[in-house]
Amino acid sequence: MPSRSDLGPKPRLGYTDSRIERAAELRPDAAAIAALSRDPNAAAYVIGGDWIVMKKGSPLHEPLFTLAEAQALSGPTETIFLGLLNGAPRFGHGLSPQTAEALKSRDTLHVTDLRSIAVQGLVASEHLPPIAEAKAVLHWHARHRFCPNCGIATRLVQGGGRRDCPQCKAEHFPRTDPVVIMLVSDGERCLLGRSPRFVPTMWSCLAGFIEPGESIEDAVHRETREEAGITCGRVVYFASQPWPFPASLMIGCHAEALTHEIVVDREELEDARWFSKDEVEVMLMRKHPQGLTTPPPVAIAHHIIRAWVENEIRFD
Ligand SMILES: [Zn+2]
């Protein structure tokens, strides 16, 4: 096996390894949840749409507020129970995006989006998984105020683990949308693409939502064929990552290319091409002569690509 440059210790995958015990058995007990909200050690993450509200600090900001502090930042809103951290209750407190954005003017607060927080390391890393969870669940609540079955206003129950319809009695659960994200390779080369949304120098794995009726492997085959015209053979699972933009689960895979001629779907991608291991290695190290890069370590794409460069992937 050819030796490659030392890429250093493997970075942590963002939004994973939450230290919070979800304590889902407490959710049906409204009195217990209410008691936990009065616990002196209770604290909440404050989120309005894409905006995360933090107490300004140095070098890190503090994303936890007492529940009284959280309530004082807004009018009555919905609060969800995230679980217990060493017995201390943790909640997510939802604001309207407009209310959160208005808080940017306060000197004592820092309000920004979760991508910036994760990539720039603005809070202690242990906060990223619960912020991601709270953001995804609060987004779901904000978009499911009314029953999709009968149209009546629904209400939050089970500490935010469900919404119930008082008329037709339907129960609605927060959803997670599965996405396949895959590195297609043929041995010494891999296929990377560019979305028009990317910064101009970044290239990444292809990705797409799994459609109803598809297996993970089906979705990898279809997305690769649709976006780049490449037919894939074997698919191996690598790892997964919650991706709260707004509420996806990224399912990371490696796929074996059976064809080589790329036909780019310009509706989906700005470009796609083959990259050698040597070129991808200098992109990972941020030493590419044209400044090309892979996504940052917070994203699973970085880890999928790095595993291929480090010769860790086998299709047999
Ligand atoms: Zn209903």
Short mmCIF file of C-alpha atoms and ligand atoms in Angstrom, two decimals:
data_model
loop_
_atom_site.label_atom_id
_atom_site.label_comp_id
_atom_site.label_asym_id
_atom_site.label_seq_id
_atom_site.Cartn_x
_atom_site.Cartn_y
_atom_site.Cartn_z
CA MET A 1 0.00 0.00 0.00
CA PRO A 2 1.59 3.36 -0.94
CA SER A 3 2.28 5.55 2.06
CA ARG A 4 0.77 9.01 2.03
CA SER A 5 1.49 12.24 3.86
CA ASP A 6 0.43 12.31 7.49
CA LEU A 7 -2.92 14.11 7.62
CA GLY A 8 -2.73 14.24 11.43
CA PRO A 9 -5.22 13.01 14.02
CA LYS A 10 -8.74 12.46 12.72
CA PRO A 11 -10.94 15.48 13.56
CA ARG A 12 -14.27 15.13 15.33
CA LEU A 13 -17.35 14.79 13.14
CA GLY A 14 -19.63 17.75 13.83
CA TYR A 15 -23.00 17.45 15.61
CA THR A 16 -22.34 13.86 16.79
CA ASP A 17 -21.65 12.25 20.18
CA SER A 18 -24.14 14.19 22.29
CA ARG A 19 -23.47 13.93 26.03
CA ILE A 20 -27.15 14.50 26.82
CA GLU A 21 -29.26 11.53 27.95
CA ARG A 22 -32.56 12.04 26.11
CA ALA A 23 -34.64 10.56 28.96
CA ALA A 24 -37.48 9.91 26.50
CA GLU A 25 -39.37 7.99 29.19
CA LEU A 26 -40.09 11.33 30.91
CA ARG A 27 -41.74 12.91 27.83
CA PRO A 28 -45.30 11.58 28.43
CA ASP A 29 -45.27 13.00 31.99
CA ALA A 30 -46.18 16.69 31.58
CA ALA A 31 -45.92 17.29 35.34
CA ALA A 32 -42.40 15.84 35.40
CA ILE A 33 -41.33 18.02 32.45
CA ALA A 34 -42.81 21.10 34.16
CA ALA A 35 -40.93 20.22 37.37
CA LEU A 36 -37.69 19.83 35.41
CA SER A 37 -38.20 23.29 33.92
CA ARG A 38 -38.21 24.68 37.49
CA ASP A 39 -35.01 22.83 38.43
CA PRO A 40 -32.30 25.37 39.42
CA ASN A 41 -29.86 23.56 37.12
CA ALA A 42 -32.19 23.71 34.10
CA ALA A 43 -30.88 25.58 31.06
CA ALA A 44 -31.98 26.20 27.49
CA TYR A 45 -30.52 26.79 24.05
CA VAL A 46 -32.27 29.77 22.41
CA ILE A 47 -32.94 29.42 18.69
CA GLY A 48 -34.96 31.39 16.15
CA GLY A 49 -35.03 29.68 12.75
CA ASP A 50 -31.43 29.65 11.51
CA TRP A 51 -30.28 32.02 14.28
CA ILE A 52 -28.61 30.75 17.45
CA VAL A 53 -28.58 33.23 20.36
CA MET A 54 -25.55 33.16 22.69
CA LYS A 55 -24.18 35.18 25.59
CA LYS A 56 -21.15 37.02 24.30
CA GLY A 57 -17.91 35.61 25.76
CA SER A 58 -14.20 35.29 25.10
CA PRO A 59 -12.75 33.21 23.63
CA LEU A 60 -15.98 31.17 23.45
CA HIS A 61 -19.59 32.31 23.58
CA GLU A 62 -22.04 30.73 26.06
CA PRO A 63 -25.11 29.21 24.38
CA LEU A 64 -26.99 28.22 27.55
CA PHE A 65 -29.52 30.49 29.28
CA THR A 66 -31.58 29.93 32.42
CA LEU A 67 -35.22 29.35 31.50
CA ALA A 68 -36.11 32.72 33.05
CA GLU A 69 -33.47 34.43 30.89
CA ALA A 70 -34.75 32.60 27.81
CA GLN A 71 -38.36 33.64 28.54
CA ALA A 72 -37.26 37.26 29.05
CA LEU A 73 -35.80 37.34 25.52
CA SER A 74 -39.20 36.76 23.91
CA GLY A 75 -42.90 36.49 24.41
CA PRO A 76 -44.56 33.11 25.00
CA THR A 77 -43.07 30.53 22.67
CA GLU A 78 -42.64 26.78 22.49
CA THR A 79 -40.02 25.00 24.56
CA ILE A 80 -38.84 21.44 23.97
CA PHE A 81 -37.19 19.04 26.42
CA LEU A 82 -33.84 17.75 25.14
CA GLY A 83 -32.92 15.54 28.09
CA LEU A 84 -30.54 15.48 31.04
CA LEU A 85 -26.84 16.34 31.21
CA ASN A 86 -25.54 14.67 34.38
CA GLY A 87 -29.03 15.17 35.82
CA ALA A 88 -29.33 18.83 34.75
CA PRO A 89 -32.37 19.41 32.49
CA ARG A 90 -31.67 20.84 29.05
CA PHE A 91 -34.27 22.51 26.86
CA GLY A 92 -34.56 24.17 23.48
CA HIS A 93 -36.36 27.53 23.51
CA GLY A 94 -37.82 28.64 20.20
CA LEU A 95 -38.08 32.27 19.10
CA SER A 96 -39.36 33.67 15.84
CA PRO A 97 -36.48 34.28 13.40
CA GLN A 98 -37.37 37.99 13.47
CA THR A 99 -37.11 38.14 17.29
CA ALA A 100 -33.76 36.34 17.22
CA GLU A 101 -32.40 38.62 14.52
CA ALA A 102 -33.46 41.71 16.49
CA LEU A 103 -31.36 40.46 19.43
CA LYS A 104 -28.23 41.07 17.33
CA SER A 105 -28.37 44.69 18.48
CA ARG A 106 -27.79 43.74 22.13
CA ASP A 107 -24.19 44.25 23.29
CA THR A 108 -24.27 41.26 25.65
CA LEU A 109 -25.44 38.77 23.02
CA HIS A 110 -23.94 37.19 19.91
CA VAL A 111 -26.44 35.91 17.33
CA THR A 112 -25.28 33.93 14.32
CA ASP A 113 -26.01 30.79 12.30
CA LEU A 114 -25.03 27.25 13.30
CA ARG A 115 -22.70 26.69 10.34
CA SER A 116 -20.58 29.67 11.43
CA ILE A 117 -20.60 28.46 15.03
CA ALA A 118 -19.46 24.97 14.03
CA VAL A 119 -16.85 25.94 11.43
CA GLN A 120 -15.35 28.78 13.50
CA GLY A 121 -15.59 26.91 16.84
CA LEU A 122 -17.52 29.71 18.57
CA VAL A 123 -18.84 27.51 21.44
CA ALA A 124 -17.44 24.53 23.35
CA SER A 125 -17.79 21.51 21.02
CA GLU A 126 -20.03 19.63 23.49
CA HIS A 127 -22.80 22.14 22.71
CA LEU A 128 -22.96 21.39 18.97
CA PRO A 129 -25.02 18.14 19.13
CA PRO A 130 -27.79 19.51 21.40
CA ILE A 131 -27.94 22.79 19.44
CA ALA A 132 -28.30 20.73 16.25
CA GLU A 133 -31.06 18.64 17.82
CA ALA A 134 -32.93 21.64 19.20
CA LYS A 135 -32.65 23.55 15.91
CA ALA A 136 -34.04 20.62 13.90
CA VAL A 137 -36.94 19.90 16.28
CA LEU A 138 -37.89 23.57 16.77
CA HIS A 139 -37.85 24.04 12.98
CA TRP A 140 -40.24 21.11 12.63
CA HIS A 141 -42.60 22.57 15.26
CA ALA A 142 -42.54 25.99 13.59
CA ARG A 143 -43.62 24.37 10.27
CA HIS A 144 -46.28 22.04 11.71
CA ARG A 145 -48.65 24.36 13.53
CA PHE A 146 -51.64 22.85 11.72
CA CYS A 147 -52.76 19.26 11.24
CA PRO A 148 -51.90 18.03 7.71
CA ASN A 149 -54.89 15.67 7.95
CA CYS A 150 -57.72 18.07 8.94
CA GLY A 151 -56.21 21.57 9.09
CA ILE A 152 -56.91 22.34 12.77
CA ALA A 153 -54.20 23.94 14.96
CA THR A 154 -52.08 21.24 16.61
CA ARG A 155 -50.48 21.40 20.05
CA LEU A 156 -47.04 20.47 21.32
CA VAL A 157 -47.05 17.44 23.65
CA GLN A 158 -44.50 14.98 25.02
CA GLY A 159 -41.95 17.71 25.75
CA GLY A 160 -41.85 18.50 22.04
CA GLY A 161 -41.54 14.88 20.93
CA ARG A 162 -44.93 15.03 19.22
CA ARG A 163 -47.78 17.33 18.09
CA ASP A 164 -51.35 16.19 18.53
CA CYS A 165 -54.47 17.22 16.66
CA PRO A 166 -57.40 17.93 19.04
CA GLN A 167 -59.99 17.28 16.29
CA CYS A 168 -58.99 14.19 14.29
CA LYS A 169 -56.66 12.87 17.03
CA ALA A 170 -53.78 12.38 14.60
CA GLU A 171 -50.35 12.27 16.22
CA HIS A 172 -47.47 13.92 14.34
CA PHE A 173 -43.80 13.19 15.00
CA PRO A 174 -40.74 15.31 14.17
CA ARG A 175 -39.23 14.04 10.94
CA THR A 176 -35.69 13.46 9.78
CA ASP A 177 -35.00 13.45 6.05
CA PRO A 178 -32.40 10.88 4.94
CA VAL A 179 -29.79 12.04 2.45
CA VAL A 180 -27.15 9.88 0.76
CA ILE A 181 -23.73 11.47 0.43
CA MET A 182 -21.20 9.39 -1.45
CA LEU A 183 -17.69 9.39 -2.78
CA VAL A 184 -17.58 7.58 -6.11
CA SER A 185 -14.13 6.22 -6.94
CA ASP A 186 -12.39 3.91 -9.43
CA GLY A 187 -9.23 3.06 -7.51
CA GLU A 188 -6.88 5.98 -8.00
CA ARG A 189 -9.45 8.65 -8.86
CA CYS A 190 -12.59 9.97 -7.19
CA LEU A 191 -15.51 12.02 -8.45
CA LEU A 192 -16.12 15.39 -6.80
CA GLY A 193 -18.72 17.99 -7.71
CA ARG A 194 -19.46 21.64 -7.07
CA SER A 195 -22.84 23.05 -6.15
CA PRO A 196 -23.45 26.64 -7.26
CA ARG A 197 -24.01 27.35 -3.54
CA PHE A 198 -20.43 26.41 -2.58
CA VAL A 199 -17.63 28.91 -2.09
CA PRO A 200 -15.86 29.05 -5.48
CA THR A 201 -12.88 26.84 -4.50
CA MET A 202 -14.71 24.02 -2.70
CA TRP A 203 -15.40 20.56 -4.19
CA SER A 204 -17.29 17.80 -2.39
CA CYS A 205 -19.06 14.44 -2.56
CA LEU A 206 -22.27 14.14 -4.55
CA ALA A 207 -25.41 13.97 -2.38
CA GLY A 208 -29.18 13.81 -2.61
CA PHE A 209 -32.38 12.98 -0.75
CA ILE A 210 -33.50 9.37 -0.58
CA GLU A 211 -36.88 9.03 -2.28
CA PRO A 212 -39.78 6.88 -0.99
CA GLY A 213 -39.32 3.25 -2.00
CA GLU A 214 -35.53 3.49 -2.37
CA SER A 215 -32.82 1.70 -0.44
CA ILE A 216 -29.64 3.60 0.44
CA GLU A 217 -27.89 1.76 -2.40
CA ASP A 218 -30.67 2.63 -4.88
CA ALA A 219 -30.38 6.32 -3.98
CA VAL A 220 -26.57 6.28 -4.38
CA HIS A 221 -26.93 4.69 -7.84
CA ARG A 222 -29.70 7.06 -8.96
CA GLU A 223 -28.14 10.30 -7.69
CA THR A 224 -24.74 9.49 -9.21
CA ARG A 225 -26.34 8.64 -12.55
CA GLU A 226 -28.58 11.73 -12.53
CA GLU A 227 -25.99 14.27 -11.38
CA ALA A 228 -22.86 13.02 -13.14
CA GLY A 229 -23.94 10.32 -15.64
CA ILE A 230 -21.78 7.73 -13.87
CA THR A 231 -22.95 4.15 -13.27
CA CYS A 232 -21.95 2.73 -9.88
CA GLY A 233 -21.47 -0.85 -8.74
CA ARG A 234 -20.89 -1.81 -5.15
CA VAL A 235 -21.80 0.61 -2.34
CA VAL A 236 -20.36 0.46 1.18
CA TYR A 237 -21.68 2.33 4.19
CA PHE A 238 -19.17 4.61 5.94
CA ALA A 239 -20.81 6.68 8.73
CA SER A 240 -23.75 9.01 9.31
CA GLN A 241 -24.24 12.53 10.63
CA PRO A 242 -27.23 14.57 11.78
CA TRP A 243 -27.37 17.63 9.53
CA PRO A 244 -29.75 20.24 10.96
CA PHE A 245 -30.20 22.33 7.78
CA PRO A 246 -33.03 21.97 8.41
CA ALA A 247 -33.45 18.34 9.55
CA SER A 248 -31.49 15.75 7.59
CA LEU A 249 -29.53 12.63 8.35
CA MET A 250 -26.49 12.37 6.09
CA ILE A 251 -25.74 8.73 5.26
CA GLY A 252 -22.13 8.57 4.13
CA CYS A 253 -21.11 5.91 1.58
CA HIS A 254 -18.35 4.96 -0.82
CA ALA A 255 -19.37 3.71 -4.24
CA GLU A 256 -17.42 1.94 -6.95
CA ALA A 257 -17.51 3.61 -10.40
CA LEU A 258 -18.26 1.26 -13.31
CA THR A 259 -18.17 3.96 -16.01
CA HIS A 260 -15.93 7.01 -16.44
CA GLU A 261 -17.49 9.52 -18.82
CA ILE A 262 -19.05 12.36 -16.83
CA VAL A 263 -22.24 14.09 -17.98
CA VAL A 264 -22.96 16.93 -15.54
CA ASP A 265 -26.55 17.83 -14.67
CA ARG A 266 -26.20 21.63 -14.75
CA GLU A 267 -29.47 22.06 -12.87
CA GLU A 268 -27.91 20.38 -9.83
CA LEU A 269 -24.18 20.95 -10.19
CA GLU A 270 -21.96 23.70 -11.46
CA ASP A 271 -19.31 21.12 -12.35
CA ALA A 272 -18.02 17.60 -11.62
CA ARG A 273 -14.73 15.95 -12.50
CA TRP A 274 -12.28 13.20 -11.54
CA PHE A 275 -9.55 13.97 -9.00
CA SER A 276 -6.39 11.95 -8.28
CA LYS A 277 -5.52 10.88 -4.76
CA ASP A 278 -2.52 13.21 -4.80
CA GLU A 279 -4.67 16.21 -5.72
CA VAL A 280 -7.33 15.43 -3.10
CA GLU A 281 -4.65 14.96 -0.47
CA VAL A 282 -3.31 18.51 -0.94
CA MET A 283 -6.92 19.79 -0.94
CA LEU A 284 -7.47 18.14 2.45
CA MET A 285 -4.23 19.72 3.69
CA ARG A 286 -5.29 23.13 2.27
CA LYS A 287 -2.11 23.26 0.17
CA HIS A 288 -3.61 23.01 -3.33
CA PRO A 289 -1.77 25.34 -5.78
CA GLN A 290 -5.09 26.77 -7.06
CA GLY A 291 -6.54 26.97 -3.53
CA LEU A 292 -9.07 24.17 -4.13
CA THR A 293 -10.41 22.60 -0.92
CA THR A 294 -12.62 19.83 0.41
CA PRO A 295 -15.39 20.71 2.92
CA PRO A 296 -14.26 21.48 6.51
CA PRO A 297 -13.87 18.71 9.12
CA VAL A 298 -17.25 19.54 10.69
CA ALA A 299 -18.91 17.97 7.63
CA ILE A 300 -19.08 14.24 6.96
CA ALA A 301 -17.89 14.80 3.37
CA HIS A 302 -14.44 15.66 4.75
CA HIS A 303 -14.30 12.33 6.60
CA ILE A 304 -15.61 10.29 3.64
CA ILE A 305 -12.99 11.83 1.34
CA ARG A 306 -10.16 11.48 3.87
CA ALA A 307 -10.89 7.77 4.42
CA TRP A 308 -10.51 7.18 0.67
CA VAL A 309 -7.23 9.13 0.51
CA GLU A 310 -5.94 7.11 3.48
CA ASN A 311 -6.73 3.85 1.62
CA GLU A 312 -9.27 2.70 4.22
CA ILE A 313 -12.01 1.74 1.74
CA ARG A 314 -12.54 -1.78 0.38
CA PHE A 315 -15.36 -2.88 -1.91
CA ASP A 316 -14.80 -6.62 -1.44
ZN ZN B 1 -56.34 16.67 12.56
#
